[in-house]
mmCIF file of C-alpha atoms in Angstrom:
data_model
loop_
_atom_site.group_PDB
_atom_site.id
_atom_site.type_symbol
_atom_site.label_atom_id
_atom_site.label_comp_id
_atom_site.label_asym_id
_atom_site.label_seq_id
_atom_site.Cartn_x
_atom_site.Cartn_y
_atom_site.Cartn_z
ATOM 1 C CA UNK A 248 0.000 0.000 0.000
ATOM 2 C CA UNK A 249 1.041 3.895 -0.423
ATOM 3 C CA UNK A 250 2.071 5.255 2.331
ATOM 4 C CA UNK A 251 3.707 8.618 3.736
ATOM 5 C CA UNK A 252 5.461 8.058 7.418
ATOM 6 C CA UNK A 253 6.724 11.343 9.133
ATOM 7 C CA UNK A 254 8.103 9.472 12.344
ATOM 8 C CA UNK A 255 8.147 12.766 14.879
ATOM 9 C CA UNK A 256 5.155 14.051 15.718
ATOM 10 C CA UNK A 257 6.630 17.199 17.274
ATOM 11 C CA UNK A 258 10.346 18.650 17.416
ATOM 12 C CA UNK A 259 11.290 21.398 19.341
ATOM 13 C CA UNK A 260 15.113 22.912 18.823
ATOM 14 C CA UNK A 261 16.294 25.899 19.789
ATOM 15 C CA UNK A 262 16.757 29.267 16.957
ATOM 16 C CA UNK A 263 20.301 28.660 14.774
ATOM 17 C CA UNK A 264 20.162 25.101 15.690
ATOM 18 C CA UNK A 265 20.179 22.872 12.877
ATOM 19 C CA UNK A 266 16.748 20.677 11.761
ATOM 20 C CA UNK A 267 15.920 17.972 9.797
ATOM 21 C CA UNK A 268 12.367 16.584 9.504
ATOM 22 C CA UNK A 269 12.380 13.030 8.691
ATOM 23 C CA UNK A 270 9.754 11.251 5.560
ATOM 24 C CA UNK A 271 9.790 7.716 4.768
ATOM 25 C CA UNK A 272 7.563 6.436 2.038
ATOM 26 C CA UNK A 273 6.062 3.297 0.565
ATOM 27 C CA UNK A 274 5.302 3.497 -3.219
ATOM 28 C CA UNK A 275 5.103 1.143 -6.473
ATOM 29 C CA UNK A 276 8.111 3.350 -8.144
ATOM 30 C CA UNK A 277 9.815 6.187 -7.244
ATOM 31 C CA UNK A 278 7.213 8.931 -7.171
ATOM 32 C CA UNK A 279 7.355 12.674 -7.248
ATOM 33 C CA UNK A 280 7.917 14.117 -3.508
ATOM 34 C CA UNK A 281 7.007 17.174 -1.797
ATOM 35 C CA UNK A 282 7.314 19.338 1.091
ATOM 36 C CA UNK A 283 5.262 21.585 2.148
ATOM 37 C CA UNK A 284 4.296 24.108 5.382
ATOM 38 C CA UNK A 285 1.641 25.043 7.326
ATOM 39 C CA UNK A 286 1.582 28.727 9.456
ATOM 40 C CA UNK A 287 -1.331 27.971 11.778
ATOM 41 C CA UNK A 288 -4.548 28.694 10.295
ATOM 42 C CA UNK A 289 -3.147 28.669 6.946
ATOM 43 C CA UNK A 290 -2.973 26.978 3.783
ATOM 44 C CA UNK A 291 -0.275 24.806 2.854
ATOM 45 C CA UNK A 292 2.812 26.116 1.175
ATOM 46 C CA UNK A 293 5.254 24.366 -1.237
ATOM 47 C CA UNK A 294 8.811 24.511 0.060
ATOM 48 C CA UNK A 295 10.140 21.788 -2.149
ATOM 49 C CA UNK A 296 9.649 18.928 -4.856
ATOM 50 C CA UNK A 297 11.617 16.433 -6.128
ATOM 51 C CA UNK A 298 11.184 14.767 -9.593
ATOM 52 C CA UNK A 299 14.288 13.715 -10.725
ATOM 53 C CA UNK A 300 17.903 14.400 -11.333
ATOM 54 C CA UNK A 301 20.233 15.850 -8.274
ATOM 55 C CA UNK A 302 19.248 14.281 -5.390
ATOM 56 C CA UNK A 303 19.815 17.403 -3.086
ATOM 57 C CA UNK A 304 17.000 19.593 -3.715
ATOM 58 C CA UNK A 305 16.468 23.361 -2.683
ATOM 59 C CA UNK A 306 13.253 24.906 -1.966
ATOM 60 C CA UNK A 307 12.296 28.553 -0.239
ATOM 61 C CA UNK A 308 13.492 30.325 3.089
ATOM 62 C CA UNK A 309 16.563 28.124 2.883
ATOM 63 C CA UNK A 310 14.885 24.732 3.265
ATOM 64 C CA UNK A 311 16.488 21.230 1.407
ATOM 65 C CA UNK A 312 15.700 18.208 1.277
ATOM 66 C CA UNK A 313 17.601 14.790 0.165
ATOM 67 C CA UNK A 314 15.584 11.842 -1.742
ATOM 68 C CA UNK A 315 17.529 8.421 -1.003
ATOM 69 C CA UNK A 316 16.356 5.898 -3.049
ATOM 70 C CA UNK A 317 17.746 3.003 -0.888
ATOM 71 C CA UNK A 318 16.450 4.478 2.434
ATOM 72 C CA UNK A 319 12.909 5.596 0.536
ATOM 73 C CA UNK A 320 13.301 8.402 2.560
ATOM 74 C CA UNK A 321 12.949 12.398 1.647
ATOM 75 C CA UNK A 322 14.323 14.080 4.932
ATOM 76 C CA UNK A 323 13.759 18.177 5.089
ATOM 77 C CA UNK A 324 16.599 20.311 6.364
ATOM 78 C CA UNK A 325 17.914 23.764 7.510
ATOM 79 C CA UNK A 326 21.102 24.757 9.185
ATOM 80 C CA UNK A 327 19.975 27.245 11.002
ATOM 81 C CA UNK A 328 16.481 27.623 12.085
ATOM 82 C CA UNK A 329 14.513 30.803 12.297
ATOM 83 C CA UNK A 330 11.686 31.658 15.336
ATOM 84 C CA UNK A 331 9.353 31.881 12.133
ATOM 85 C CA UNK A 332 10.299 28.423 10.877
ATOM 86 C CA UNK A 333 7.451 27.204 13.270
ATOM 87 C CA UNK A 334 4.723 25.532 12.131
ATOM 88 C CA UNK A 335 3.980 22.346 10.964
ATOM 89 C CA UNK A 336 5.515 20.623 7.714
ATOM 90 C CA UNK A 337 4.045 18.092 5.674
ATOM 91 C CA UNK A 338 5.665 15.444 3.680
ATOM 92 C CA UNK A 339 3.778 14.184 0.254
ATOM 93 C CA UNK A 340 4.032 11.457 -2.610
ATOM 94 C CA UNK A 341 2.094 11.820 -6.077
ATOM 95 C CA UNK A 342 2.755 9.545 -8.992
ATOM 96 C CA UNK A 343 5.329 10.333 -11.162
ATOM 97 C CA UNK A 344 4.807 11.650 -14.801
ATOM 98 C CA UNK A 345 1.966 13.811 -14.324
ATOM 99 C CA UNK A 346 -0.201 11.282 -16.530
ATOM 100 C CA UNK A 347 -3.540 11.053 -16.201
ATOM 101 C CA UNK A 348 -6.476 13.400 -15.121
ATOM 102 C CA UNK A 349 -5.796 13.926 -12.009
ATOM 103 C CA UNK A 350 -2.513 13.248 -9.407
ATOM 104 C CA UNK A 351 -3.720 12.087 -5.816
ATOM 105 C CA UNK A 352 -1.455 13.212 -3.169
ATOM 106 C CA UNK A 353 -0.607 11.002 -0.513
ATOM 107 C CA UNK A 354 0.652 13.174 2.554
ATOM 108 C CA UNK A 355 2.097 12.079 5.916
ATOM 109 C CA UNK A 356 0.365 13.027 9.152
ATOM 110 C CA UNK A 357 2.854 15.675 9.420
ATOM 111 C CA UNK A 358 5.515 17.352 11.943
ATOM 112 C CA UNK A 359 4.917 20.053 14.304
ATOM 113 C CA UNK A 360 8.247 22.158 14.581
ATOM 114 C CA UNK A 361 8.437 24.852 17.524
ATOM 115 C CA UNK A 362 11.714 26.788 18.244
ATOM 116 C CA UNK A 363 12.675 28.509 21.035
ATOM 117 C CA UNK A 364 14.363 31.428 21.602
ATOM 118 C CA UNK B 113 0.453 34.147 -11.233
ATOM 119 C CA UNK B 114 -2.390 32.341 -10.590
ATOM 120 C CA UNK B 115 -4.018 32.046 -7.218
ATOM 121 C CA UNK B 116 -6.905 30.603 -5.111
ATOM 122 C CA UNK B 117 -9.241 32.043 -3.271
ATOM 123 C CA UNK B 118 -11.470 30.480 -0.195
ATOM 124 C CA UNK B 119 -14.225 31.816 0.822
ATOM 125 C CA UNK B 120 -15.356 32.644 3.706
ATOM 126 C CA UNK B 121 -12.234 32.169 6.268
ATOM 127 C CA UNK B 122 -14.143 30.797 9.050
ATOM 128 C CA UNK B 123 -17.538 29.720 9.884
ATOM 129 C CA UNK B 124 -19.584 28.727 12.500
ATOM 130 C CA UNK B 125 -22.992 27.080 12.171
ATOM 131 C CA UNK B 126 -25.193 24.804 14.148
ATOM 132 C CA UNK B 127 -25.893 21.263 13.337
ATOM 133 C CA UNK B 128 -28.496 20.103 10.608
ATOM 134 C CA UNK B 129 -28.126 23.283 8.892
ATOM 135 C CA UNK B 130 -26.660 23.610 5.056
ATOM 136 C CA UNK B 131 -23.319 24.668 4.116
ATOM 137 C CA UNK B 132 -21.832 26.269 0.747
ATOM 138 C CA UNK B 133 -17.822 27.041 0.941
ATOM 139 C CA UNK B 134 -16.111 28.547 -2.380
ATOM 140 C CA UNK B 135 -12.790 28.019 -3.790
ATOM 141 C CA UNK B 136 -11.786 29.828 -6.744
ATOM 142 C CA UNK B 137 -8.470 30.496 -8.979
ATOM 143 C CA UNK B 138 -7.455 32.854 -10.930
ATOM 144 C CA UNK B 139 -4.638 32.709 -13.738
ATOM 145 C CA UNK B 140 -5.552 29.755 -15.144
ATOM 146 C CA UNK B 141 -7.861 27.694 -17.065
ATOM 147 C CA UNK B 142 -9.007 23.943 -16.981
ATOM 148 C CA UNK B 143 -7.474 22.759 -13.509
ATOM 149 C CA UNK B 144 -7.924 19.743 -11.680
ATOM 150 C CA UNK B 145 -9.411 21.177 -8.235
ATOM 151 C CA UNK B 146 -9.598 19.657 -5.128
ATOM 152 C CA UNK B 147 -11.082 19.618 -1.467
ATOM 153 C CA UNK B 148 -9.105 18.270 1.304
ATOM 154 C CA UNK B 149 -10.249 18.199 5.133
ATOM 155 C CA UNK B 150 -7.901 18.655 7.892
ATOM 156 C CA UNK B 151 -9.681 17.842 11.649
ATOM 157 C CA UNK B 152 -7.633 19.017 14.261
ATOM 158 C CA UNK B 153 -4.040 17.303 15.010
ATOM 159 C CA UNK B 154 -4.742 14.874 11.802
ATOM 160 C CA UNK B 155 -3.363 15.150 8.272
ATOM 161 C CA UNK B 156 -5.113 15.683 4.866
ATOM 162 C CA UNK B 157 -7.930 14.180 3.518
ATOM 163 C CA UNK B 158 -9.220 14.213 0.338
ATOM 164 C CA UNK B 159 -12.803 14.638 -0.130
ATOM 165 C CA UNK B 160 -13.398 14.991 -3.787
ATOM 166 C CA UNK B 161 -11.642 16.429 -7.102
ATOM 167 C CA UNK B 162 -12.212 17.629 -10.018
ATOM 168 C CA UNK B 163 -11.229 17.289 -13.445
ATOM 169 C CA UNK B 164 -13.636 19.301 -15.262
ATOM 170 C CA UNK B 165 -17.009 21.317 -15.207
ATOM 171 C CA UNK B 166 -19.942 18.725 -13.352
ATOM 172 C CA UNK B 167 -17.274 16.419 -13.168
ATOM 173 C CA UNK B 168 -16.614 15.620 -9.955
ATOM 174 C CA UNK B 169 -14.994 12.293 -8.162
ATOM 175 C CA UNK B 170 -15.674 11.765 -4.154
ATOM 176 C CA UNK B 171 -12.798 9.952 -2.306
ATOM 177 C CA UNK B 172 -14.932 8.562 0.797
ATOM 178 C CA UNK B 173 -18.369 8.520 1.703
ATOM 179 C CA UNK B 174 -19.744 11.646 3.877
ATOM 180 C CA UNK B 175 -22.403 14.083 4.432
ATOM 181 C CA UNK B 176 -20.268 16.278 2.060
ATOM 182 C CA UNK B 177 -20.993 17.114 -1.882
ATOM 183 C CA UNK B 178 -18.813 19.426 -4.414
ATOM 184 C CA UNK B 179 -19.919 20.800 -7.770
ATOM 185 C CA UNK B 180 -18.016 22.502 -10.224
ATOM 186 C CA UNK B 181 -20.666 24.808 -11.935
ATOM 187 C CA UNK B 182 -17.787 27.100 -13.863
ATOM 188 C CA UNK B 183 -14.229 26.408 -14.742
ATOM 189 C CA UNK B 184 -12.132 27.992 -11.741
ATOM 190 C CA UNK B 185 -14.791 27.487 -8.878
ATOM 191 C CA UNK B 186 -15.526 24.426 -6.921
ATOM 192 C CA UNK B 187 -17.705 24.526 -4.065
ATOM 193 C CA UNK B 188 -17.915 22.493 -1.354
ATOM 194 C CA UNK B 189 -21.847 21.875 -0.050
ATOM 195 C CA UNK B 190 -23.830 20.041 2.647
ATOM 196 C CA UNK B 191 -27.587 19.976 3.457
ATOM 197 C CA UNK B 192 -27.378 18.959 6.920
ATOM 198 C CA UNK B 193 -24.182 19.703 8.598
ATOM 199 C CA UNK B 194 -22.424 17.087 11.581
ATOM 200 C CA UNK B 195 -20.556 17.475 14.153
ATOM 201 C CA UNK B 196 -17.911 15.668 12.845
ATOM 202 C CA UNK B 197 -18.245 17.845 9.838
ATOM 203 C CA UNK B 198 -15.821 20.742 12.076
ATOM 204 C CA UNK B 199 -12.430 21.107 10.588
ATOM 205 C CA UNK B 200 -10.408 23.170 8.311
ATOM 206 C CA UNK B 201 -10.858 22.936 4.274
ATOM 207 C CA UNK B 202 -8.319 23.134 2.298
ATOM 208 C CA UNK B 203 -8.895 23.775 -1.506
ATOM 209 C CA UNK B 204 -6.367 22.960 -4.329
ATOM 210 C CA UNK B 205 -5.738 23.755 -7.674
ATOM 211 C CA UNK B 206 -3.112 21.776 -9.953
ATOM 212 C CA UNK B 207 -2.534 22.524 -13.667
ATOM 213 C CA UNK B 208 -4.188 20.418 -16.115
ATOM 214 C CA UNK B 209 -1.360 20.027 -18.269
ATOM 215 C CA UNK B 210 2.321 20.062 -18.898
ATOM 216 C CA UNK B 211 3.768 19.745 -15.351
ATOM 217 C CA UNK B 212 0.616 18.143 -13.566
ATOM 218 C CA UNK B 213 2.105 17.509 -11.006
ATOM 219 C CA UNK B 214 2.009 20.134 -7.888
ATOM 220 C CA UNK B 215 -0.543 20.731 -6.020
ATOM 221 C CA UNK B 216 -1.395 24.650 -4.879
ATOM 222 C CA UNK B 217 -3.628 25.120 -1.485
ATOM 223 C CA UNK B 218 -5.878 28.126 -0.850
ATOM 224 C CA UNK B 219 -5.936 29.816 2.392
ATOM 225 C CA UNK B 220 -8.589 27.591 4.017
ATOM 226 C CA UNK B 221 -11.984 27.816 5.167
ATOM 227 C CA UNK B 222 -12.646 27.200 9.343
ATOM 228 C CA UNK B 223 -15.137 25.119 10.374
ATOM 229 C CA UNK B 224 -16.807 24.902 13.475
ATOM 230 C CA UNK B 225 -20.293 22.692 13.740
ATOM 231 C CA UNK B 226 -22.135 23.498 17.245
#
């Protein structure tokens, strides 16, 4: 079955400390992945996607993130993390190619980041 | 640019009355359009999409129906709202062709049933 696993529920660090948000997934083939961000009480904003080509992929407000095929896993990062990094990220998997009519999502349950000062 | 609009922001209504939440985008024409719920502390959940005017595809079974009456606006309707219909709605909008691939999210719409 397709499946999206973020494994923390929440992570707390402290501002300039260095993050990374962990996503595992389960999928037929290698499918297109996503991060994205919640502010609370907001819509969800892309940071990142990654279809194919360099692994190491660079999104907005300094974000990355790393696909490893072996590991299935698409891990977020940031070296040094801002007070207004906080809010809650979402990992996602959609079928690669863009075929079809439409491209369901599959999205993990999500990470709740808070930073202290 | 193309964006998405939700409308309104936040709602509160009583149970067993109707509901009627709007999502439209601008900048583009012929998207796929989507409504996802999110209920507090849970993830996404697709309710239905879109792939077309009147067409519309449901995801899981609710007290929840969508229509598509013009090309960028999909609405999101009940007749006789639930408790357990409280939660935020997120609307989507992914291009139809070339890259369809990304996803877009409005601003959302909260719910609270009473």
């Amino acid at each position: 079955a397709q499946s999206v696993t973020q494994p923390d529920i929440h992570i707390t660090v402290s501002e300039g400390a260095s993050l990374e948000l962990r996503c595992n997934y389960s999928y037929g083939a290698t499918p297109y992945l996503f991060w994205y961000v919640q502010s609370p009480g907001q819509g969800l904003q892309l940071l990142l996607k990654y279809f194919s080509g360099d692994t190491l992929v660079q999104g907005i407000k300094g974000f990355e993130a790393e696909f490893k095929r072996s590991q299935s896993s698409f891990n977020l990062r940031k070296p040094s993390v801002h007070w207004s990094d906080a809010a809650e990220y979402f990992c996602a998997v959609g079928p690669p190619g863009g075929t079809g009519g439409y491209n369901k999502l599959i999205f993990g349950a999500g990470t709740r980041l808070a930073v202290h000062p | 640019s193309q964006t998405i609009h939700q409308w309104p922001a936040t709602l509160v209504q009583p149970v067993g009355s109707p509901l009627s939440l709007e999502c439209t985008v601008e900048g583009t024409s012929n998207p796929n359009l989507y409504w996802y719920r999110q209920a507090a502390g849970r993830g996404l959940q697709l309710l239905f999409y879109s792939v077309g005017i009147g067409q519309i595809s449901s995801e899981v079974p609710q007290n929840l129906s969508a229509s598509r009456p013009q090309d960028r606006q999909f609405i999101l309707s009940s007749k006789k709202l639930l408790l357990s219909d409280s939660g935020f709605y997120l609307c989507a909008w992914q291009a139809d062709r070339g890259r369809r691939d990304t996803q877009y999210f409005g601003p959302g719409t909260r719910l609270t049933v009473l």
